[in-house]
Coordinates of N, CA and C and ligand atoms in Angstrom, one line a residue:
M1 N 0.9 -1.2 0.0 CA 0.0 0.0 0.0 C 0.9 1.2 0.0
N2 N 0.5 2.2 -0.8 CA 1.4 3.3 -1.0 C 0.9 4.6 -0.3
K3 N 1.6 4.9 0.8 CA 1.1 6.0 1.7 C 1.2 7.4 0.9
A4 N 2.2 7.4 0.0 CA 2.4 8.7 -0.8 C 1.1 9.0 -1.7
L5 N 0.3 8.1 -1.9 CA -0.9 8.3 -2.8 C -2.0 9.1 -2.1
R6 N -1.9 9.2 -0.8 CA -3.0 9.8 0.0 C -2.5 10.9 0.9
K7 N -3.5 11.8 1.2 CA -3.2 13.0 2.0 C -3.5 12.7 3.5
A8 N -2.7 13.0 4.4 CA -3.0 12.8 5.8 C -4.0 13.9 6.2
V9 N -4.9 13.6 7.0 CA -5.9 14.5 7.5 C -5.9 14.5 9.1
I10 N -5.7 15.7 9.6 CA -5.8 15.8 11.1 C -7.1 16.6 11.4
A11 N -8.0 16.0 12.0 CA -9.3 16.6 12.3 C -9.5 16.7 13.8
G12 N -9.8 17.9 14.3 CA -10.2 18.0 15.7 C -11.7 17.7 15.9
N13 N -12.0 17.0 16.9 CA -13.4 16.8 17.3 C -13.6 17.4 18.6
W14 N -14.2 18.6 18.5 CA -14.4 19.4 19.8 C -15.4 18.9 20.7
K15 N -16.3 18.0 20.2 CA -17.4 17.4 21.0 C -18.2 18.5 21.6
M16 N -18.8 18.3 22.8 CA -19.7 19.3 23.3 C -18.9 20.3 24.2
N17 N -18.0 21.0 23.5 CA -17.2 22.0 24.2 C -17.2 23.3 23.5
K18 N -17.0 24.4 24.2 CA -16.8 25.8 23.7 C -18.1 26.5 23.3
T19 N -18.2 27.7 24.0 CA -19.2 28.6 23.6 C -18.7 29.4 22.3
R20 N -19.5 30.2 21.8 CA -19.0 30.9 20.6 C -17.7 31.8 20.8
P21 N -17.7 32.6 21.8 CA -16.4 33.4 22.0 C -15.2 32.5 22.3
E22 N -15.5 31.4 23.0 CA -14.4 30.4 23.3 C -13.9 29.8 22.0
A23 N -14.9 29.4 21.1 CA -14.6 28.8 19.9 C -13.7 29.7 19.0
K24 N -14.1 31.0 19.0 CA -13.4 32.0 18.2 C -11.9 32.1 18.7
E25 N -11.8 32.1 20.0 CA -10.5 32.3 20.6 C -9.6 31.1 20.2
L26 N -10.2 29.8 20.3 CA -9.4 28.6 20.0 C -9.0 28.6 18.6
V27 N -9.9 28.9 17.7 CA -9.6 28.7 16.3 C -8.6 29.8 15.8
E28 N -8.7 31.0 16.4 CA -7.8 32.1 16.1 C -6.3 31.7 16.6
A29 N -6.3 31.0 17.7 CA -5.0 30.5 18.2 C -4.4 29.4 17.4
I30 N -5.3 28.6 16.8 CA -4.8 27.4 16.0 C -4.3 27.9 14.7
K31 N -5.0 28.9 14.1 CA -4.7 29.4 12.7 C -3.3 29.6 12.4
P32 N -2.6 30.5 13.1 CA -1.2 30.7 12.7 C -0.3 29.5 12.9
L33 N -0.6 28.7 13.9 CA 0.2 27.6 14.2 C 0.2 26.5 13.2
V34 N -0.9 26.4 12.4 CA -1.0 25.3 11.4 C -0.9 25.9 9.9
A35 N -0.6 27.2 9.8 CA -0.6 27.8 8.5 C 0.2 27.1 7.4
D36 N 1.3 26.5 7.9 CA 2.2 25.8 6.9 C 2.0 24.3 6.9
A37 N 0.9 23.8 7.3 CA 0.7 22.4 7.4 C 0.8 21.7 6.1
G38 N 1.4 20.5 6.1 CA 1.5 19.7 4.9 C 0.4 18.7 4.9
C39 N -0.5 18.8 5.8 CA -1.6 17.8 5.8 C -2.9 18.7 5.8
E40 N -4.0 18.0 5.6 CA -5.3 18.7 5.6 C -5.7 18.9 7.1
V41 N -6.2 20.1 7.5 CA -6.5 20.4 8.9 C -8.0 20.7 8.9
V42 N -8.7 20.0 9.8 CA -10.1 20.2 9.9 C -10.5 20.4 11.4
A43 N -11.4 21.3 11.6 CA -12.0 21.5 13.0 C -13.5 21.1 12.9
C44 N -13.8 20.0 13.6 CA -15.2 19.6 13.7 C -15.8 20.2 15.0
V45 N -16.8 21.0 14.9 CA -17.2 21.8 16.0 C -18.7 21.6 16.3
P46 N -19.2 22.0 17.5 CA -20.6 21.9 17.7 C -21.4 22.8 16.7
F47 N -22.7 22.4 16.5 CA -23.5 23.1 15.5 C -23.5 24.6 15.8
T48 N -23.6 25.0 17.1 CA -23.7 26.4 17.5 C -22.5 27.2 17.1
N49 N -21.4 26.5 16.9 CA -20.1 27.2 16.6 C -19.8 27.3 15.1
L50 N -20.6 26.6 14.3 CA -20.2 26.5 12.9 C -20.0 27.8 12.2
E51 N -21.0 28.7 12.4 CA -21.0 30.0 11.7 C -19.8 30.8 12.2
T52 N -19.5 30.8 13.5 CA -18.4 31.6 14.1 C -17.1 31.1 13.5
V53 N -16.9 29.7 13.5 CA -15.7 29.1 13.0 C -15.5 29.3 11.5
L54 N -16.6 29.1 10.8 CA -16.5 29.3 9.3 C -16.0 30.7 9.0
E55 N -16.5 31.7 9.7 CA -16.1 33.1 9.5 C -14.6 33.3 9.9
A56 N -14.2 32.7 11.0 CA -12.9 32.9 11.5 C -11.8 32.2 10.6
V57 N -12.2 31.1 9.9 CA -11.1 30.4 9.1 C -11.0 30.9 7.7
K58 N -11.9 31.9 7.3 CA -11.8 32.4 6.0 C -10.4 32.8 5.6
G59 N -10.0 32.4 4.4 CA -8.6 32.8 4.0 C -7.5 31.9 4.6
S60 N -7.9 31.0 5.5 CA -6.9 30.1 6.1 C -7.0 28.7 5.5
N61 N -6.1 27.8 5.9 CA -6.1 26.4 5.4 C -6.9 25.5 6.3
I62 N -7.7 26.0 7.2 CA -8.5 25.2 8.1 C -9.9 24.9 7.5
K63 N -10.2 23.7 7.4 CA -11.6 23.3 6.9 C -12.5 23.1 8.1
V64 N -13.8 23.2 7.9 CA -14.7 23.1 9.0 C -15.6 21.9 8.8
G65 N -15.9 21.2 10.0 CA -16.8 20.1 9.9 C -17.8 20.1 11.1
A66 N -18.9 19.4 10.9 CA -19.9 19.2 12.0 C -19.6 17.9 12.6
E67 N -20.3 17.6 13.7 CA -20.0 16.4 14.4 C -21.1 15.3 14.2
N68 N -22.1 15.6 13.5 CA -23.2 14.7 13.2 C -24.1 15.3 12.2
C69 N -25.0 14.6 11.5 CA -26.1 15.1 10.8 C -27.2 14.1 10.7
H70 N -28.5 14.5 10.5 CA -29.6 13.6 10.3 C -29.6 13.0 8.9
F71 N -30.3 11.9 8.8 CA -30.3 11.3 7.4 C -31.5 11.7 6.5
E72 N -32.5 12.3 7.1 CA -33.6 12.8 6.3 C -33.3 14.2 5.8
K73 N -33.8 14.6 4.7 CA -33.5 15.9 4.1 C -34.2 17.0 4.9
S74 N -35.4 16.8 5.4 CA -36.0 17.8 6.2 C -37.3 17.1 6.8
G75 N -38.0 17.9 7.7 CA -39.2 17.3 8.2 C -39.3 17.4 9.7
A76 N -40.2 16.6 10.2 CA -40.6 16.6 11.6 C -39.6 15.8 12.5
F77 N -38.4 16.3 12.7 CA -37.3 15.7 13.4 C -36.7 16.7 14.4
T78 N -37.5 17.0 15.4 CA -37.2 18.0 16.4 C -35.8 17.9 16.9
G79 N -35.0 18.9 16.8 CA -33.7 18.9 17.4 C -32.6 18.4 16.5
E80 N -33.0 18.0 15.3 CA -32.0 17.5 14.3 C -31.5 18.5 13.3
I81 N -30.4 18.2 12.6 CA -29.8 19.1 11.6 C -29.6 18.3 10.4
S82 N -30.0 18.7 9.2 CA -29.8 17.9 8.0 C -28.5 18.2 7.3
A83 N -28.1 17.3 6.5 CA -26.8 17.5 5.7 C -26.9 18.7 4.8
D84 N -28.1 18.9 4.2 CA -28.2 20.1 3.3 C -28.0 21.4 4.1
M85 N -28.5 21.4 5.4 CA -28.4 22.6 6.2 C -26.9 22.9 6.4
L86 N -26.1 21.9 6.6 CA -24.7 22.1 6.8 C -24.0 22.5 5.5
A87 N -24.3 21.8 4.4 CA -23.7 22.1 3.1 C -24.0 23.6 2.8
E88 N -25.2 24.0 3.0 CA -25.5 25.4 2.6 C -24.7 26.4 3.3
M89 N -24.3 26.1 4.6 CA -23.5 27.0 5.4 C -22.1 27.1 4.9
G90 N -21.6 26.1 4.1 CA -20.2 26.1 3.7 C -19.4 25.1 4.5
V91 N -20.1 24.3 5.3 CA -19.4 23.2 6.0 C -19.0 22.2 5.0
E92 N -17.7 21.7 5.2 CA -17.2 20.8 4.2 C -17.2 19.3 4.7
Y93 N -17.0 19.1 6.0 CA -16.9 17.8 6.6 C -18.0 17.5 7.6
V94 N -18.3 16.2 7.8 CA -19.1 15.8 8.9 C -18.7 14.5 9.5
I95 N -18.6 14.4 10.8 CA -18.3 13.1 11.5 C -19.5 12.3 11.5
I96 N -19.5 11.0 11.2 CA -20.6 10.2 11.2 C -20.3 8.9 12.0
G97 N -21.2 8.5 12.9 CA -21.0 7.2 13.6 C -20.0 7.2 14.7
H98 N -19.7 8.4 15.3 CA -18.8 8.5 16.4 C -19.2 7.5 17.5
S99 N -18.3 6.9 18.2 CA -18.7 5.9 19.2 C -19.6 6.5 20.3
E100 N -19.4 7.8 20.6 CA -20.3 8.4 21.6 C -21.7 8.5 21.1
R101 N -21.9 8.7 19.8 CA -23.3 8.6 19.2 C -23.8 7.2 19.3
R102 N -22.9 6.2 19.0 CA -23.4 4.8 19.0 C -23.7 4.4 20.4
Q103 N -22.9 4.9 21.4 CA -23.1 4.4 22.8 C -24.2 5.1 23.5
Y104 N -24.3 6.5 23.3 CA -25.3 7.2 24.1 C -26.5 7.7 23.4
F105 N -26.5 7.6 22.0 CA -27.7 8.2 21.3 C -28.3 7.2 20.3
G106 N -28.1 5.9 20.6 CA -28.8 4.8 19.9 C -28.4 4.7 18.4
E107 N -27.2 5.2 18.0 CA -26.8 5.1 16.7 C -26.5 3.6 16.4
T108 N -26.9 3.1 15.2 CA -26.6 1.7 14.8 C -25.9 1.7 13.5
D109 N -25.4 0.6 13.1 CA -24.7 0.5 11.8 C -25.6 1.0 10.7
E110 N -26.9 0.7 10.9 CA -27.9 1.0 9.8 C -28.1 2.6 9.8
T111 N -28.2 3.2 10.9 CA -28.4 4.7 10.9 C -27.1 5.3 10.4
V112 N -25.9 4.7 10.8 CA -24.7 5.3 10.3 C -24.6 5.2 8.8
N113 N -25.1 4.1 8.2 CA -25.2 4.0 6.8 C -26.1 5.1 6.1
K114 N -27.3 5.3 6.8 CA -28.2 6.3 6.2 C -27.6 7.7 6.3
R115 N -27.0 8.0 7.4 CA -26.4 9.3 7.6 C -25.2 9.5 6.6
T116 N -24.4 8.5 6.4 CA -23.3 8.6 5.5 C -23.8 8.9 4.1
R117 N -24.9 8.2 3.7 CA -25.4 8.4 2.3 C -26.0 9.8 2.2
A118 N -26.7 10.2 3.2 CA -27.3 11.6 3.2 C -26.2 12.6 3.1
A119 N -25.2 12.5 3.9 CA -24.1 13.5 3.9 C -23.4 13.5 2.5
L120 N -23.2 12.4 2.0 CA -22.5 12.3 0.7 C -23.4 12.9 -0.4
A121 N -24.7 12.6 -0.3 CA -25.6 13.2 -1.3 C -25.7 14.7 -1.3
A122 N -25.4 15.2 -0.1 CA -25.4 16.7 0.1 C -24.1 17.3 -0.3
G123 N -23.1 16.5 -0.7 CA -21.8 17.0 -1.1 C -20.8 17.2 0.0
L124 N -21.2 16.6 1.2 CA -20.2 16.7 2.3 C -19.2 15.6 2.3
K125 N -18.1 15.9 2.9 CA -17.1 14.8 3.1 C -17.3 14.2 4.4
V126 N -17.3 12.9 4.5 CA -17.7 12.1 5.7 C -16.4 11.6 6.4
I127 N -16.4 11.8 7.7 CA -15.4 11.1 8.5 C -16.1 10.1 9.3
L128 N -16.0 8.9 8.7 CA -16.8 7.7 9.2 C -16.0 7.0 10.3
C129 N -16.6 6.9 11.5 CA -15.9 6.3 12.6 C -16.3 4.8 12.9
V130 N -15.3 4.0 13.0 CA -15.6 2.6 13.4 C -14.6 2.3 14.5
G131 N -14.9 1.2 15.2 CA -14.0 0.8 16.3 C -14.6 -0.1 17.3
E132 N -13.8 -0.9 17.9 CA -14.3 -2.0 18.8 C -14.3 -1.5 20.3
M133 N -15.2 -2.2 21.1 CA -15.2 -2.0 22.5 C -14.1 -2.9 23.1
L134 N -13.7 -2.6 24.4 CA -12.7 -3.4 25.0 C -13.1 -4.9 25.0
A135 N -14.4 -5.2 25.3 CA -14.8 -6.6 25.3 C -14.6 -7.3 23.9
D136 N -14.8 -6.5 22.9 CA -14.7 -7.1 21.5 C -13.2 -7.5 21.3
R137 N -12.3 -6.6 21.7 CA -10.9 -6.8 21.6 C -10.5 -8.1 22.4
E138 N -11.0 -8.1 23.6 CA -10.7 -9.3 24.5 C -11.2 -10.6 23.9
N139 N -12.3 -10.5 23.2 CA -12.9 -11.7 22.6 C -12.3 -12.0 21.2
G140 N -11.3 -11.2 20.8 CA -10.6 -11.5 19.6 C -11.4 -11.2 18.3
I141 N -12.4 -10.3 18.4 CA -13.3 -10.1 17.2 C -13.1 -8.7 16.6
T142 N -12.0 -8.0 17.0 CA -11.8 -6.6 16.5 C -11.9 -6.6 15.0
D143 N -11.1 -7.4 14.3 CA -11.0 -7.3 12.8 C -12.4 -7.6 12.2
E144 N -13.1 -8.6 12.6 CA -14.4 -8.9 12.0 C -15.4 -7.7 12.3
L145 N -15.3 -7.2 13.5 CA -16.3 -6.2 13.9 C -16.1 -4.9 13.1
V146 N -14.8 -4.5 13.0 CA -14.5 -3.3 12.3 C -14.8 -3.4 10.8
A147 N -14.5 -4.6 10.2 CA -14.8 -4.9 8.8 C -16.3 -4.8 8.6
M148 N -17.1 -5.4 9.6 CA -18.5 -5.4 9.4 C -19.1 -3.9 9.5
Q149 N -18.6 -3.2 10.5 CA -19.0 -1.8 10.6 C -18.7 -1.0 9.3
T150 N -17.6 -1.2 8.8 CA -17.2 -0.5 7.5 C -18.1 -0.9 6.4
K151 N -18.3 -2.2 6.2 CA -19.2 -2.7 5.1 C -20.6 -2.1 5.2
I152 N -21.2 -2.2 6.4 CA -22.6 -1.8 6.5 C -22.6 -0.3 6.3
A153 N -21.7 0.5 6.9 CA -21.7 1.9 6.7 C -21.6 2.4 5.3
L154 N -21.0 1.6 4.5 CA -20.7 2.0 3.1 C -21.7 1.3 2.1
K155 N -22.7 0.6 2.6 CA -23.7 0.0 1.7 C -24.4 1.0 0.8
G156 N -24.3 0.8 -0.5 CA -25.0 1.8 -1.4 C -24.1 3.0 -1.7
V157 N -22.9 3.1 -1.2 CA -22.0 4.2 -1.5 C -21.2 3.8 -2.7
S158 N -21.2 4.7 -3.8 CA -20.5 4.4 -5.0 C -19.0 4.6 -4.9
A159 N -18.3 4.1 -5.8 CA -16.8 4.3 -5.8 C -16.5 5.8 -5.9
E160 N -17.3 6.5 -6.7 CA -17.1 7.9 -6.9 C -17.3 8.6 -5.5
E161 N -18.4 8.3 -4.9 CA -18.7 8.9 -3.6 C -17.7 8.5 -2.5
L162 N -17.1 7.4 -2.6 CA -16.1 6.9 -1.6 C -14.9 7.9 -1.6
K163 N -14.7 8.6 -2.7 CA -13.6 9.6 -2.7 C -13.8 10.7 -1.7
N164 N -15.0 10.9 -1.2 CA -15.3 11.9 -0.2 C -15.5 11.2 1.2
V165 N -15.0 10.0 1.4 CA -15.1 9.4 2.7 C -13.7 9.2 3.2
I166 N -13.6 9.5 4.5 CA -12.4 9.2 5.3 C -12.9 8.3 6.4
I167 N -12.1 7.3 6.7 CA -12.5 6.4 7.8 C -11.6 6.6 9.0
A168 N -12.2 6.8 10.2 CA -11.5 7.0 11.4 C -11.6 5.7 12.2
Y169 N -10.5 5.0 12.5 CA -10.5 3.9 13.4 C -10.3 4.4 14.8
E170 N -11.3 4.2 15.6 CA -11.3 4.7 17.0 C -11.7 3.6 17.9
P171 N -10.7 2.9 18.5 CA -11.0 1.9 19.5 C -11.7 2.6 20.7
V172 N -12.9 2.1 21.0 CA -13.7 2.8 22.0 C -13.0 2.9 23.4
W173 N -12.2 1.9 23.7 CA -11.5 1.8 25.0 C -10.3 2.8 25.0
A174 N -10.0 3.4 23.9 CA -8.9 4.4 23.9 C -9.4 5.9 23.8
I175 N -10.8 6.0 23.7 CA -11.3 7.4 23.5 C -11.5 8.1 24.9
G176 N -10.7 9.2 25.0 CA -10.9 10.0 26.2 C -10.4 9.3 27.5
T177 N -9.7 8.2 27.3 CA -9.2 7.4 28.5 C -7.7 7.6 28.8
G178 N -7.0 8.2 27.9 CA -5.6 8.3 28.0 C -4.9 7.0 27.6
K179 N -5.7 6.0 27.3 CA -5.1 4.7 26.8 C -5.0 4.8 25.3
T180 N -3.9 4.8 24.8 CA -3.8 4.8 23.3 C -3.5 3.4 22.8
A181 N -4.0 3.1 21.6 CA -3.6 1.9 21.0 C -2.1 2.0 20.7
T182 N -1.4 0.9 20.7 CA 0.0 1.0 20.3 C 0.0 1.3 18.8
A183 N 1.1 1.8 18.4 CA 1.2 2.2 16.9 C 1.0 0.9 16.1
E184 N 1.4 -0.2 16.6 CA 1.2 -1.5 15.9 C -0.2 -1.9 15.8
Q185 N -0.9 -1.8 17.0 CA -2.3 -2.1 17.1 C -3.1 -1.2 16.1
A186 N -2.8 0.1 16.1 CA -3.5 1.1 15.3 C -3.3 0.7 13.8
N187 N -2.1 0.4 13.5 CA -1.8 0.1 12.1 C -2.4 -1.1 11.6
E188 N -2.4 -2.1 12.5 CA -3.0 -3.4 12.2 C -4.5 -3.3 11.8
V189 N -5.2 -2.5 12.6 CA -6.7 -2.4 12.3 C -6.9 -1.5 11.1
C190 N -6.1 -0.4 11.0 CA -6.3 0.4 9.8 C -6.0 -0.4 8.5
A191 N -5.1 -1.4 8.6 CA -4.8 -2.2 7.5 C -6.0 -3.1 7.2
V192 N -6.7 -3.6 8.2 CA -7.9 -4.4 8.1 C -8.9 -3.6 7.3
I193 N -9.1 -2.4 7.7 CA -10.1 -1.5 7.1 C -9.7 -1.3 5.6
R194 N -8.5 -1.1 5.4 CA -8.0 -0.9 4.0 C -8.3 -2.2 3.1
A195 N -8.0 -3.3 3.7 CA -8.3 -4.6 3.0 C -9.8 -4.7 2.7
T196 N -10.6 -4.3 3.7 CA -12.0 -4.3 3.5 C -12.5 -3.4 2.3
I197 N -11.9 -2.3 2.2 CA -12.1 -1.3 1.1 C -11.7 -2.0 -0.2
E198 N -10.5 -2.6 -0.1 CA -10.0 -3.3 -1.4 C -11.0 -4.3 -1.9
K199 N -11.6 -5.1 -1.0 CA -12.5 -6.2 -1.3 C -13.8 -5.5 -2.0
L200 N -14.2 -4.4 -1.4 CA -15.4 -3.8 -1.8 C -15.3 -2.9 -3.1
Y201 N -14.1 -2.2 -3.2 CA -14.0 -1.2 -4.2 C -12.7 -1.4 -5.1
G202 N -11.9 -2.3 -4.8 CA -10.6 -2.5 -5.6 C -9.4 -1.8 -5.0
K203 N -8.3 -2.1 -5.6 CA -7.0 -1.7 -5.0 C -6.8 -0.2 -5.1
E204 N -7.2 0.4 -6.2 CA -7.0 1.9 -6.4 C -7.7 2.7 -5.3
A205 N -8.9 2.2 -5.0 CA -9.7 2.9 -4.0 C -9.1 2.7 -2.6
A206 N -8.6 1.5 -2.4 CA -8.0 1.2 -1.1 C -6.7 1.9 -0.9
D207 N -5.9 2.1 -1.9 CA -4.7 2.9 -1.9 C -4.9 4.3 -1.6
G208 N -6.1 4.8 -2.1 CA -6.4 6.2 -2.1 C -7.1 6.7 -0.8
I209 N -7.7 5.8 -0.1 CA -8.6 6.3 1.0 C -7.8 6.6 2.2
T210 N -8.1 7.8 2.8 CA -7.5 8.2 4.1 C -8.1 7.5 5.3
I211 N -7.3 6.8 6.0 CA -7.7 6.1 7.2 C -7.0 6.7 8.4
Q212 N -7.8 7.3 9.3 CA -7.2 8.0 10.5 C -7.2 7.0 11.7
Y213 N -6.3 7.3 12.6 CA -6.5 6.7 14.0 C -7.0 7.8 14.9
G214 N -7.9 7.4 15.9 CA -8.3 8.3 16.9 C -8.5 7.6 18.2
G215 N -8.2 8.3 19.3 CA -8.3 7.7 20.6 C -7.1 8.1 21.4
S216 N -7.2 9.2 22.2 CA -6.1 9.7 23.0 C -4.8 10.0 22.3
M217 N -5.0 10.4 21.0 CA -3.8 10.8 20.3 C -3.5 12.2 20.8
N218 N -2.2 12.4 21.1 CA -1.7 13.7 21.7 C -0.4 14.2 21.1
A219 N 0.1 15.3 21.6 CA 1.3 15.9 21.0 C 2.5 14.9 21.2
K220 N 2.5 14.1 22.2 CA 3.6 13.2 22.4 C 3.6 11.9 21.5
N221 N 2.4 11.3 21.4 CA 2.3 10.0 20.7 C 2.0 10.1 19.2
A222 N 1.6 11.3 18.8 CA 1.1 11.4 17.4 C 2.2 11.0 16.4
A223 N 3.4 11.4 16.5 CA 4.4 11.1 15.5 C 4.5 9.6 15.2
E224 N 4.6 8.8 16.3 CA 4.7 7.4 16.1 C 3.5 6.8 15.4
L225 N 2.3 7.3 15.8 CA 1.1 6.8 15.2 C 1.0 7.1 13.7
V226 N 1.2 8.4 13.4 CA 1.0 8.8 12.0 C 2.1 8.3 11.1
A227 N 3.2 7.8 11.7 CA 4.3 7.3 10.8 C 4.0 5.9 10.3
Q228 N 3.0 5.3 10.9 CA 2.6 3.9 10.5 C 2.1 3.9 9.0
P229 N 2.5 2.8 8.3 CA 2.2 2.8 6.9 C 0.7 2.9 6.5
D230 N -0.2 2.4 7.4 CA -1.6 2.5 7.1 C -2.4 3.5 7.9
V231 N -1.7 4.4 8.6 CA -2.4 5.4 9.4 C -2.1 6.8 8.7
D232 N -3.2 7.4 8.3 CA -3.1 8.6 7.5 C -3.7 9.8 8.3
G233 N -3.1 10.0 9.5 CA -3.6 11.2 10.2 C -4.4 10.7 11.4
G234 N -5.2 11.7 12.0 CA -5.9 11.4 13.2 C -7.2 12.2 13.4
L235 N -8.0 11.6 14.2 CA -9.2 12.3 14.7 C -9.0 12.6 16.2
I236 N -8.9 13.8 16.6 CA -8.4 14.2 17.9 C -9.4 14.9 18.7
G237 N -9.7 14.3 19.9 CA -10.7 14.9 20.8 C -10.0 15.8 21.7
G238 N -9.7 15.4 22.9 CA -9.2 16.2 24.0 C -8.0 17.2 23.6
A239 N -7.1 16.6 22.8 CA -5.9 17.4 22.5 C -6.2 18.5 21.4
S240 N -7.4 18.4 20.8 CA -7.8 19.4 19.8 C -8.3 20.7 20.5
L241 N -8.5 20.6 21.8 CA -9.0 21.8 22.5 C -7.8 22.7 23.0
K242 N -6.6 22.2 22.8 CA -5.4 23.0 23.2 C -4.6 23.3 21.9
A243 N -4.6 24.6 21.5 CA -4.0 25.0 20.3 C -2.5 24.4 20.1
P244 N -1.7 24.6 21.1 CA -0.3 24.1 20.8 C -0.2 22.6 20.7
D245 N -1.1 21.9 21.4 CA -1.1 20.4 21.3 C -1.6 20.0 19.9
F246 N -2.7 20.6 19.5 CA -3.2 20.3 18.2 C -2.2 20.6 17.1
A247 N -1.6 21.8 17.2 CA -0.6 22.2 16.2 C 0.6 21.2 16.2
A248 N 1.0 20.6 17.3 CA 2.1 19.7 17.4 C 1.7 18.4 16.6
I249 N 0.4 18.0 16.7 CA -0.1 16.8 16.0 C -0.1 17.1 14.5
V250 N -0.5 18.3 14.1 CA -0.5 18.7 12.7 C 1.0 18.6 12.2
E251 N 1.9 19.1 13.0 CA 3.3 19.1 12.6 C 3.8 17.7 12.4
A252 N 3.4 16.8 13.3 CA 3.8 15.4 13.2 C 3.3 14.8 11.9
A253 N 2.0 15.1 11.6 CA 1.5 14.5 10.4 C 2.1 15.1 9.1
T254 N 2.6 16.4 9.2 CA 3.2 17.0 8.1 C 4.6 16.3 7.8
R255 N 5.2 16.0 8.9 CA 6.5 15.2 8.8 C 6.2 13.8 8.3
G256 N 5.0 13.3 8.6 CA 4.7 11.9 8.2 C 5.3 10.9 9.0
Ligands
PGA1 P1 -9.8 11.7 22.4 O1 -11.1 11.6 21.5 O2 -8.7 12.1 21.5 O3 -10.2 12.6 23.5 O4 -9.6 10.3 22.9 C1 -11.1 11.1 20.2 C2 -12.4 11.1 19.5 O5 -13.4 10.8 20.2 O6 -12.6 11.4 18.3

């Protein structure tokens, strides 16, 4: 597999953090620190911060993403946001199927698939999250589970649409816990995902797709993780809320 064929993407996932003034302050602090990045830089922010952050990143190399979207185009879905609403604002990316949505908000592989298709149809780029729970890893079913999540999420997604999909491998036991997968563990599962893509879409698609690692990636461990042959960047939670830490991860990905 040829790492040079694809671009590393470092995406911050701010989760449910930051008021609008705080969001502006954080993104303004990040901007100069990542201006020379050799990788794609994305800030995925709460819905309420999208407009503020979109305005703040104008003229910079930072792309903006949302953290979820609904699968219907419009209608009686109180509290939900559609992919078209995001696209119209100028939002470029959306995280789909984050493990926190799966764990706390009833997200299933089927709804992840529906949201993925809706987001792609609206012209958004999808950061599709997959990953095993600790019990799955202990039961030795990580590879099968992650392959299954990938397959179901991409059902009905064309090869052309796949070009707008990034997959984030996020072992649930590593998210927000300070426990990172070892670089070897991360690479192994990212390679399983790539092999799954190859089976579904062929070698060219597999070589071209960006596969990130996420789960307690930080300024210290990023370099080793992103240097792995099948790891093309990261989805960063906690460390994306500190400008110097996020910038250090971007720097690590720039060096490759
Ligand atoms: P973390 O979160 O970096 O805080 O572990 C990663 C994520 O949930 O995307």
